[in-house]
PDB file of C-alpha atoms in Angstrom:
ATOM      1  CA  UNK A 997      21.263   5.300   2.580  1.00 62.00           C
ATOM      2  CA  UNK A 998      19.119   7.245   4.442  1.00 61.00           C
ATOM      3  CA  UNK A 999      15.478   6.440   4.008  1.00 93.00           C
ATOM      4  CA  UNK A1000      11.810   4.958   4.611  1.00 96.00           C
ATOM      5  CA  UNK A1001      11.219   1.180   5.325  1.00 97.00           C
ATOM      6  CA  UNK A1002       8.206  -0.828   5.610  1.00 96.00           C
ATOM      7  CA  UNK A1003       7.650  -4.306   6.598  1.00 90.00           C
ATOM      8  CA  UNK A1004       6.142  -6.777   5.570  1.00 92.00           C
ATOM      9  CA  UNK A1005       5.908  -5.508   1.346  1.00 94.00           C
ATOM     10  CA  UNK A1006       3.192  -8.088   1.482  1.00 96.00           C
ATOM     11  CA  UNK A1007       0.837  -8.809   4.370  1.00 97.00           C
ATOM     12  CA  UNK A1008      -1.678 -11.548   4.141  1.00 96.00           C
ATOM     13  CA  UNK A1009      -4.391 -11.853   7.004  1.00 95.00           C
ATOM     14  CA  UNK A1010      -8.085 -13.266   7.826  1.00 96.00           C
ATOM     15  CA  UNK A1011     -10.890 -11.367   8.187  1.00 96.00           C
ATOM     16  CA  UNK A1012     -11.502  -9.821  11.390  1.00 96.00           C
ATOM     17  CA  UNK A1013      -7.939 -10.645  12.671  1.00 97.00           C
ATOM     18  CA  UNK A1014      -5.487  -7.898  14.034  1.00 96.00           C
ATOM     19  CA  UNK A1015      -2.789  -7.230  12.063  1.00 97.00           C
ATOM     20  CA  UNK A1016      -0.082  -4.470  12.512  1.00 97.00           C
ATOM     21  CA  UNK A1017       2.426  -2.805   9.741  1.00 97.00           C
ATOM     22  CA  UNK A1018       5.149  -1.324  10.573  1.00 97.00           C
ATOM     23  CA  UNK A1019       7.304   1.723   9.255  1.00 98.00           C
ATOM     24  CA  UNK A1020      10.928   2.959  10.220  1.00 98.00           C
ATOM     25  CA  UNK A1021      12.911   5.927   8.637  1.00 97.00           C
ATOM     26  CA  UNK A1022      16.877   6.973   8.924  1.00 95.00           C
ATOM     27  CA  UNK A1023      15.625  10.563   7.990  1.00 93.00           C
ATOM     28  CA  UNK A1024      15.066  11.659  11.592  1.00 93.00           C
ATOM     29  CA  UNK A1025      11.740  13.851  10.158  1.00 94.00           C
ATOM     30  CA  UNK A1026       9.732  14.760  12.745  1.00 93.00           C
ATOM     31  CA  UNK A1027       6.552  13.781  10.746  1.00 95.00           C
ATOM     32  CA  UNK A1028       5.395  10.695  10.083  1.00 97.00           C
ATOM     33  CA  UNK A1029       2.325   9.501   7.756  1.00 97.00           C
ATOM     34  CA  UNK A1030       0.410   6.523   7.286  1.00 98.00           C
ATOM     35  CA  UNK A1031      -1.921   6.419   3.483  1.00 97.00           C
ATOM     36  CA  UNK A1032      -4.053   3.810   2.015  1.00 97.00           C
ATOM     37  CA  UNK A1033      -4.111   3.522  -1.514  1.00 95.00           C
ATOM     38  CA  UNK A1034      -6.492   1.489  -3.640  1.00 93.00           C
ATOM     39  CA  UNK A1035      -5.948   0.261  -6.963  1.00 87.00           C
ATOM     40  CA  UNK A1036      -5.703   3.077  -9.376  1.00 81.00           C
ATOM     41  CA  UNK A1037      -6.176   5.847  -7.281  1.00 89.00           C
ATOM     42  CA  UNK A1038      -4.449   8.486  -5.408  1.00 91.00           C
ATOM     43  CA  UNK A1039      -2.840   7.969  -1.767  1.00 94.00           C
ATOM     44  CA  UNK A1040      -5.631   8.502   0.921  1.00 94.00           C
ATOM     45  CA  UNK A1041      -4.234  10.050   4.122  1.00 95.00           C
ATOM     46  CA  UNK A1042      -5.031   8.322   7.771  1.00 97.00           C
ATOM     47  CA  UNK A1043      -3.243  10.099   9.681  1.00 95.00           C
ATOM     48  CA  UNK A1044      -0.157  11.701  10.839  1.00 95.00           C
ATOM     49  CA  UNK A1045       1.905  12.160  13.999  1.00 96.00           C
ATOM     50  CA  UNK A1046       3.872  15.964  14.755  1.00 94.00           C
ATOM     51  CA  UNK A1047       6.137  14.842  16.782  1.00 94.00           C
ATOM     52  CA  UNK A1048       4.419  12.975  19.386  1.00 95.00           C
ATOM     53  CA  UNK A1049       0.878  14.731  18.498  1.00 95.00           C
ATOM     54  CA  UNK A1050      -1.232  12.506  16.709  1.00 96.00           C
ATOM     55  CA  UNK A1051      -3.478  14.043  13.714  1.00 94.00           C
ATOM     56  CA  UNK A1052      -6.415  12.156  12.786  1.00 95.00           C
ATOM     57  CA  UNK A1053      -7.920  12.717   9.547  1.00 94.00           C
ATOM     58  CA  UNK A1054     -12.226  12.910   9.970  1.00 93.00           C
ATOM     59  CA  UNK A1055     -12.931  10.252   7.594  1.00 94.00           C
ATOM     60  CA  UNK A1056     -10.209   7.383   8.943  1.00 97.00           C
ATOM     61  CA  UNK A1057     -12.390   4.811  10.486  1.00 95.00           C
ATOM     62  CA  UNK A1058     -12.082   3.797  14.012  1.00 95.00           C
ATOM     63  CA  UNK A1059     -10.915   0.525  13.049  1.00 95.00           C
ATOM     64  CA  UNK A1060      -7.157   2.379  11.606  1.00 98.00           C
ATOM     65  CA  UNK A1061      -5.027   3.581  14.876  1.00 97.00           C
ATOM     66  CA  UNK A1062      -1.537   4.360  15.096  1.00 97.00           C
ATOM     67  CA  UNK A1063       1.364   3.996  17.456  1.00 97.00           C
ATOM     68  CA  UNK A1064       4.687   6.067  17.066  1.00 98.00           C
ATOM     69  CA  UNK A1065       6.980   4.895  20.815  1.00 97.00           C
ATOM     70  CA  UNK A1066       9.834   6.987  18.942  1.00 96.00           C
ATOM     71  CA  UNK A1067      11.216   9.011  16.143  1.00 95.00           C
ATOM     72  CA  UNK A1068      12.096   6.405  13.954  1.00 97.00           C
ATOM     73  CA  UNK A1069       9.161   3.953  14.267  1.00 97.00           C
ATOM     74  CA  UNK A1070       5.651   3.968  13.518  1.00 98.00           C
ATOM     75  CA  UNK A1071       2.880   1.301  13.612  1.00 98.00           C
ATOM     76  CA  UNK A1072      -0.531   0.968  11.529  1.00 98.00           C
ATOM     77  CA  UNK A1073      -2.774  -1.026  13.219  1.00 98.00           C
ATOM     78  CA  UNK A1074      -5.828  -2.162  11.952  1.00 97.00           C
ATOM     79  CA  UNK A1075      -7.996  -3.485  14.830  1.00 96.00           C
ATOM     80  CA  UNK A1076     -10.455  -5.934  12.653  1.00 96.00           C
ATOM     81  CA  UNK A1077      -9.870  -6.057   8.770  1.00 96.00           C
ATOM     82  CA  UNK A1078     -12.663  -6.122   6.785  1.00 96.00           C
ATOM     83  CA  UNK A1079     -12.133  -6.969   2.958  1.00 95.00           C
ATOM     84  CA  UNK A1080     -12.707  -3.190   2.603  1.00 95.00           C
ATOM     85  CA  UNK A1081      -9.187  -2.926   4.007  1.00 97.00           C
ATOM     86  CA  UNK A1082      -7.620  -5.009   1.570  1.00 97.00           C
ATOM     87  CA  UNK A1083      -5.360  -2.487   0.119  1.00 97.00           C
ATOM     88  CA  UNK A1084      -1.171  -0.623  -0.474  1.00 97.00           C
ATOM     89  CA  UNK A1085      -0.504   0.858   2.540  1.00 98.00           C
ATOM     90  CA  UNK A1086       2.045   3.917   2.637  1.00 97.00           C
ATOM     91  CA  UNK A1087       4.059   5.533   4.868  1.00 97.00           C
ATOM     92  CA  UNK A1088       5.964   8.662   4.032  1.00 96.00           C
ATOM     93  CA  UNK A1089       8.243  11.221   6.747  1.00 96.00           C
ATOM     94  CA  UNK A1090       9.052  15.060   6.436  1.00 93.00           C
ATOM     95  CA  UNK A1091      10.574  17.930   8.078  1.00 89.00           C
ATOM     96  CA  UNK A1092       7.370  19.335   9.557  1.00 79.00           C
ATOM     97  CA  UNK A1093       6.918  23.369  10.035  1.00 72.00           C
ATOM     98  CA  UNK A1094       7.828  25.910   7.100  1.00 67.00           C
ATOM     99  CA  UNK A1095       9.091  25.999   3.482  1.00 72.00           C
ATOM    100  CA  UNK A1096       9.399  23.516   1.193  1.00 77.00           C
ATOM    101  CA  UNK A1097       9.101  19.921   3.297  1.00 83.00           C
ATOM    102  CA  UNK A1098       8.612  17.249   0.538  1.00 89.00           C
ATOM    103  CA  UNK A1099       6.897  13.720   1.761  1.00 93.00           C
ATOM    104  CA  UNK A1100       9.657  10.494   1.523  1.00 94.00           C
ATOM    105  CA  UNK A1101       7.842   7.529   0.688  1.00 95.00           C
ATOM    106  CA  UNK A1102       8.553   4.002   1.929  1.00 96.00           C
ATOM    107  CA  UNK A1103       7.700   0.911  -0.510  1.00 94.00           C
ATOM    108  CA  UNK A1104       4.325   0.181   0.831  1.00 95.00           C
ATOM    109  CA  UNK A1105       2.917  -3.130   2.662  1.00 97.00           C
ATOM    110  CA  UNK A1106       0.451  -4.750   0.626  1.00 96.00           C
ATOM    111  CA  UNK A1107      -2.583  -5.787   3.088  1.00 97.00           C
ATOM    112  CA  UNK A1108      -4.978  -8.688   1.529  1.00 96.00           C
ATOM    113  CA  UNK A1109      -7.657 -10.163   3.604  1.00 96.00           C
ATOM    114  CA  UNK A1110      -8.948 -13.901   3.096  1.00 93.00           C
TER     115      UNK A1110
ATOM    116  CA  UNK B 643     -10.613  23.465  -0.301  1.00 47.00           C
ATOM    117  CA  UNK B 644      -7.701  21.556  -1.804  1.00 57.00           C
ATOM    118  CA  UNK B 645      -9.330  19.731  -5.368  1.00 68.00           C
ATOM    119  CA  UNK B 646      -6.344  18.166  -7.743  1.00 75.00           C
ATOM    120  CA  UNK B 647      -7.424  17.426 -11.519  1.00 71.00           C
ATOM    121  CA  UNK B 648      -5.139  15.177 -13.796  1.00 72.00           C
ATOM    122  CA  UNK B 649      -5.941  13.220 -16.670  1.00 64.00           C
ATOM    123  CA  UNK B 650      -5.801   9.344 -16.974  1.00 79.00           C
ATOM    124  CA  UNK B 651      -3.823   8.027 -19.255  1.00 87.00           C
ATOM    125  CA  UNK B 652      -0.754   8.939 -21.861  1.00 90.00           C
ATOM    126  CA  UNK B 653       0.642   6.448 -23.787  1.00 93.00           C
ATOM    127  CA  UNK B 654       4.150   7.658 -25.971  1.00 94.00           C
ATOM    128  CA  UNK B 655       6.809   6.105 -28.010  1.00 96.00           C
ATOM    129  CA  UNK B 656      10.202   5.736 -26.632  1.00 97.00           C
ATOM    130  CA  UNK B 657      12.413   8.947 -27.363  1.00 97.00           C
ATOM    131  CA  UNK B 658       9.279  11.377 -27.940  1.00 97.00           C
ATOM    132  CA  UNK B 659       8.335  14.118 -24.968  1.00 96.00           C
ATOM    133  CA  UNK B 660       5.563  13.548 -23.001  1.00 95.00           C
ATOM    134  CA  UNK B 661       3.930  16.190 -21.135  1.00 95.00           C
ATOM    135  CA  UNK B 662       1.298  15.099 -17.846  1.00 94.00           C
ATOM    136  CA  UNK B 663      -0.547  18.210 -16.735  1.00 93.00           C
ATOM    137  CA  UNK B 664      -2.503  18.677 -13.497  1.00 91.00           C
ATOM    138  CA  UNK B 665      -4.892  21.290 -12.351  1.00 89.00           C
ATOM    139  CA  UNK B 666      -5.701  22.444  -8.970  1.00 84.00           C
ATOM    140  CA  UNK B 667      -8.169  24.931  -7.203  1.00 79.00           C
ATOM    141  CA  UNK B 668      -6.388  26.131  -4.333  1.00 77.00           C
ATOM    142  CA  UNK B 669      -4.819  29.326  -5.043  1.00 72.00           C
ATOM    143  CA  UNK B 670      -2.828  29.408  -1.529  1.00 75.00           C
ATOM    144  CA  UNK B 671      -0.752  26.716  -2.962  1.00 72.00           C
ATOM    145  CA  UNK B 672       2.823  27.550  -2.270  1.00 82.00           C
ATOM    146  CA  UNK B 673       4.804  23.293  -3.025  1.00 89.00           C
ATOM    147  CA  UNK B 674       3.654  21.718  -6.083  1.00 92.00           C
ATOM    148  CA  UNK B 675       5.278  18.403  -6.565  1.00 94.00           C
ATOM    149  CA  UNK B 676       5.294  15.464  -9.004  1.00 96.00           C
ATOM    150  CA  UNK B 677       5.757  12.061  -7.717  1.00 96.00           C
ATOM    151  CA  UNK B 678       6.522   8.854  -9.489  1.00 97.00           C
ATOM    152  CA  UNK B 679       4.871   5.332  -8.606  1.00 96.00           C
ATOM    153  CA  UNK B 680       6.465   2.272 -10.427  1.00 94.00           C
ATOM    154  CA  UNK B 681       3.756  -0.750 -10.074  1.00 89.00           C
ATOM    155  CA  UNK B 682       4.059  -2.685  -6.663  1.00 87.00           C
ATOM    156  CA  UNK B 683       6.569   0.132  -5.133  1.00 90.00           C
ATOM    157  CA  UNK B 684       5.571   3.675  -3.077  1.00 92.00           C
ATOM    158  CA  UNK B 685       6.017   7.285  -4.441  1.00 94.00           C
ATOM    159  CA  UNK B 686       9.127   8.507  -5.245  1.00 95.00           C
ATOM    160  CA  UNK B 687       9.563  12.416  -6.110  1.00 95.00           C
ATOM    161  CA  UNK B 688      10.750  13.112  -8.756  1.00 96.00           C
ATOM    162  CA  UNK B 689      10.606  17.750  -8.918  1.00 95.00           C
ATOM    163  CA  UNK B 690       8.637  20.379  -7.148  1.00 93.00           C
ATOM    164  CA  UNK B 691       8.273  23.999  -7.966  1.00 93.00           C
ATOM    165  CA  UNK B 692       7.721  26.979  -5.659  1.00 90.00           C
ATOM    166  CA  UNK B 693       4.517  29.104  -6.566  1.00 87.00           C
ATOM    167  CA  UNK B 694       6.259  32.055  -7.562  1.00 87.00           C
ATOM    168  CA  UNK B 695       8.513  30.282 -10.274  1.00 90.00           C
ATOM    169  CA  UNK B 696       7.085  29.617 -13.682  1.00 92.00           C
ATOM    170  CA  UNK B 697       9.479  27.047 -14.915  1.00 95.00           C
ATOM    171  CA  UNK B 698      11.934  24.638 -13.217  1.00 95.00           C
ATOM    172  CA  UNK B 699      14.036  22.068 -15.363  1.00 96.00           C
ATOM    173  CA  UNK B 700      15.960  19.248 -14.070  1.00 93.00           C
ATOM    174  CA  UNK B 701      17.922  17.018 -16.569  1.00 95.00           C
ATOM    175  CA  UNK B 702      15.437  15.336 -18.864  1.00 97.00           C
ATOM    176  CA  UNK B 703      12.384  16.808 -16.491  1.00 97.00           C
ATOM    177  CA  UNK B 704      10.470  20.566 -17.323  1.00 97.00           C
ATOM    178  CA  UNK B 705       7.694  21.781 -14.746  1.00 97.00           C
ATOM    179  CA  UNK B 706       5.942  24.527 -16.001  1.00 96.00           C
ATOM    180  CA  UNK B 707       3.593  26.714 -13.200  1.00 94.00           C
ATOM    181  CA  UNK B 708       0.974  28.938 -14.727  1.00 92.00           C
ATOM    182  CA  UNK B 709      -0.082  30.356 -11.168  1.00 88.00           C
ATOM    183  CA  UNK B 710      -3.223  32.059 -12.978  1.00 89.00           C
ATOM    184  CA  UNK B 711      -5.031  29.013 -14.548  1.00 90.00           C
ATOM    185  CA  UNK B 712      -3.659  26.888 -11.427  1.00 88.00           C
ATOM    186  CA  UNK B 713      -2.280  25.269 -14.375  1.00 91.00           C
ATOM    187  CA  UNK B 714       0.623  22.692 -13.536  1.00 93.00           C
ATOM    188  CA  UNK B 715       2.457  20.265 -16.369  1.00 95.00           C
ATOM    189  CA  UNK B 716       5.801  17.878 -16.228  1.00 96.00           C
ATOM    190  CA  UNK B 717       7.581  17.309 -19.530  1.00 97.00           C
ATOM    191  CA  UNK B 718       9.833  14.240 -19.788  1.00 97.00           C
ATOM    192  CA  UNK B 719      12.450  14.709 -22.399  1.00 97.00           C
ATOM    193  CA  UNK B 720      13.452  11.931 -24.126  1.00 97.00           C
ATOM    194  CA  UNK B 721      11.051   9.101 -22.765  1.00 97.00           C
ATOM    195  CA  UNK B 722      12.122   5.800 -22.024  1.00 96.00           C
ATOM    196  CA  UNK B 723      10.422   2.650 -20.827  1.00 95.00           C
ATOM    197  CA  UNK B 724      11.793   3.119 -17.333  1.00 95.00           C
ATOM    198  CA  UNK B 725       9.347   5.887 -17.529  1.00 97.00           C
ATOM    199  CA  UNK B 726       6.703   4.211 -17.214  1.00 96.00           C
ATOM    200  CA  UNK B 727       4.628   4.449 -14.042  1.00 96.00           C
ATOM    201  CA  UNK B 728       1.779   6.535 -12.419  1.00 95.00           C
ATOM    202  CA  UNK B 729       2.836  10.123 -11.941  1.00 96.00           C
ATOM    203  CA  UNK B 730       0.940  12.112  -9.566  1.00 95.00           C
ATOM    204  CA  UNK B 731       0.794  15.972  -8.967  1.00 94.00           C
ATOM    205  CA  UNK B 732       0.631  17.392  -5.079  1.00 93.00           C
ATOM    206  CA  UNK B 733       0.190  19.978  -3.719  1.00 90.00           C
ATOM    207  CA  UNK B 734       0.850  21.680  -0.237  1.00 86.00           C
ATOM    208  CA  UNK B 735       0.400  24.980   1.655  1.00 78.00           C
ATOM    209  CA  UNK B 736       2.507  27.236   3.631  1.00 71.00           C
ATOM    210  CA  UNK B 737       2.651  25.456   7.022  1.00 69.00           C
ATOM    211  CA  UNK B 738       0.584  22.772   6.362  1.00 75.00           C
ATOM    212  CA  UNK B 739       2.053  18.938   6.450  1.00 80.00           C
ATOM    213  CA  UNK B 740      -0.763  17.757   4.218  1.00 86.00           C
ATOM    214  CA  UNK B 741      -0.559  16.842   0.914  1.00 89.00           C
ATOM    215  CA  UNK B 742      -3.713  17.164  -1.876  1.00 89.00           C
ATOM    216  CA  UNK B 743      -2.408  14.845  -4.926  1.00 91.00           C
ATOM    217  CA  UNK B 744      -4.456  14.579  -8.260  1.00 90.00           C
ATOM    218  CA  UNK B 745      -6.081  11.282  -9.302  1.00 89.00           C
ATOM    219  CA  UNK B 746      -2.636   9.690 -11.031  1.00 92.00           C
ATOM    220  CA  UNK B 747      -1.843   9.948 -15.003  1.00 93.00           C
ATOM    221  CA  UNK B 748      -0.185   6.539 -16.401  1.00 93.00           C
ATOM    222  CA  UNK B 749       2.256   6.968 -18.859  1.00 95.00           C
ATOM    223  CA  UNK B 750       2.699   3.559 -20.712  1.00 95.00           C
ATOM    224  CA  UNK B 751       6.117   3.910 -22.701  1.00 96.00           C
ATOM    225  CA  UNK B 752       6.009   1.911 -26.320  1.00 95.00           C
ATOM    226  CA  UNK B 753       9.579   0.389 -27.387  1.00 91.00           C
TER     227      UNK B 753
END
């Protein structure tokens, strides 16, 4: 089936320590969206690449960047983790441009910092 | 700007209705969605309705739009303990790729 993937589910990592997550999709959407959700509370948008045009939101700290190389893939990278960070991690695809484009979810990569 | 309300918490006995309502301030809103999260897994949607329908059902689900209060609710017929979850609203613009979800309401299904 056609669809969103994220790996790792779970990500475990230390404190200051690089760590990338990683999202693929079947879809072939032309949008693709990293969130960060915290316990009990809404998604939190990063980011989001049109295409190849990259669309940072003006609260994402400089420590979040992203990567997309191609349609299907996109990276999260988180440069040094601070237990701040420690949170789900979503990405979701559409059909960018007019009418009714509804965002596909992948499972989420749980990020926990030691 | 884009400002989603929803309340908290719902809890409801297996094979009564349940109704989750939202409110938003953004009267350009053309997509309103609802979106299911299960514990541990990511958003899954479940219905959306254009701004300029009042009612859309879909098997056990009924959104009602009441475009003048910016008044948005999802009733789930028939609720079963699969149901339970977080369910948030969303909405979008016309042309925009952004998203504007309320806080989350958890429905907590009782056998």
């Amino acid at each position: 089936d056609a669809m969103v993937i994220q790996n790792p589910r779970y990500q475990v990592t230390q404190f200051g320590k690089p760590v990338t997550l990683s999202c693929s999709q079947t879809l072939n959407h032309n949008v693709m969206y990293w969130y960060q959700q915290k316990s009990s509370q809404a998604p939190k948008l990063l980011f989001h690449y049109y295409d190849k045009d990259f669309n940072n939101e003006a609260d994402t700290p400089d420590n979040f960047q992203s990567r997309r190389p191609n349609t299907s893939f996109c990276f999260l990278d988180i440069r040094s983790p601070g237990l701040g960070d420690a949170a789900m991690y979503l990405c979701a695809t559409s059909n960018g441009g007019a009418g009714n484009q509804p965002q596909h979810f992948g499972d989420g990569t749980r990020l926990s910092i030691l | 700007g884009e400002d989603v309300e929803q309340s908290l918490f719902l809890s409801v006995r297996e094979g009564d209705s349940s109704v989750i309502n939202c409110t938003y301030t953004d009267s350009s809103s053309t997509y309103l969605y609802w979106y299911k999260q299960e514990p541990g897994a990511g958003l899954q949607l479940l219905t959306y309705i254009f701004s300029n329908m009042d009612m859309k059902q879909d098997q056990r689900l009924t959104v009602l739009l009441n475009k003048k209060d910016k008044h948005l609710s999802l009733r789930i017929a028939d609720t079963q303990t699969g149901d339970s979850a977080i369910y948030f609203c969303a909405e979008r613009n016309y042309g925009n790729n952004r998203l504007a979800f309320g806080k989350g309401n958890q429905v907590v299904v009782i056998p």
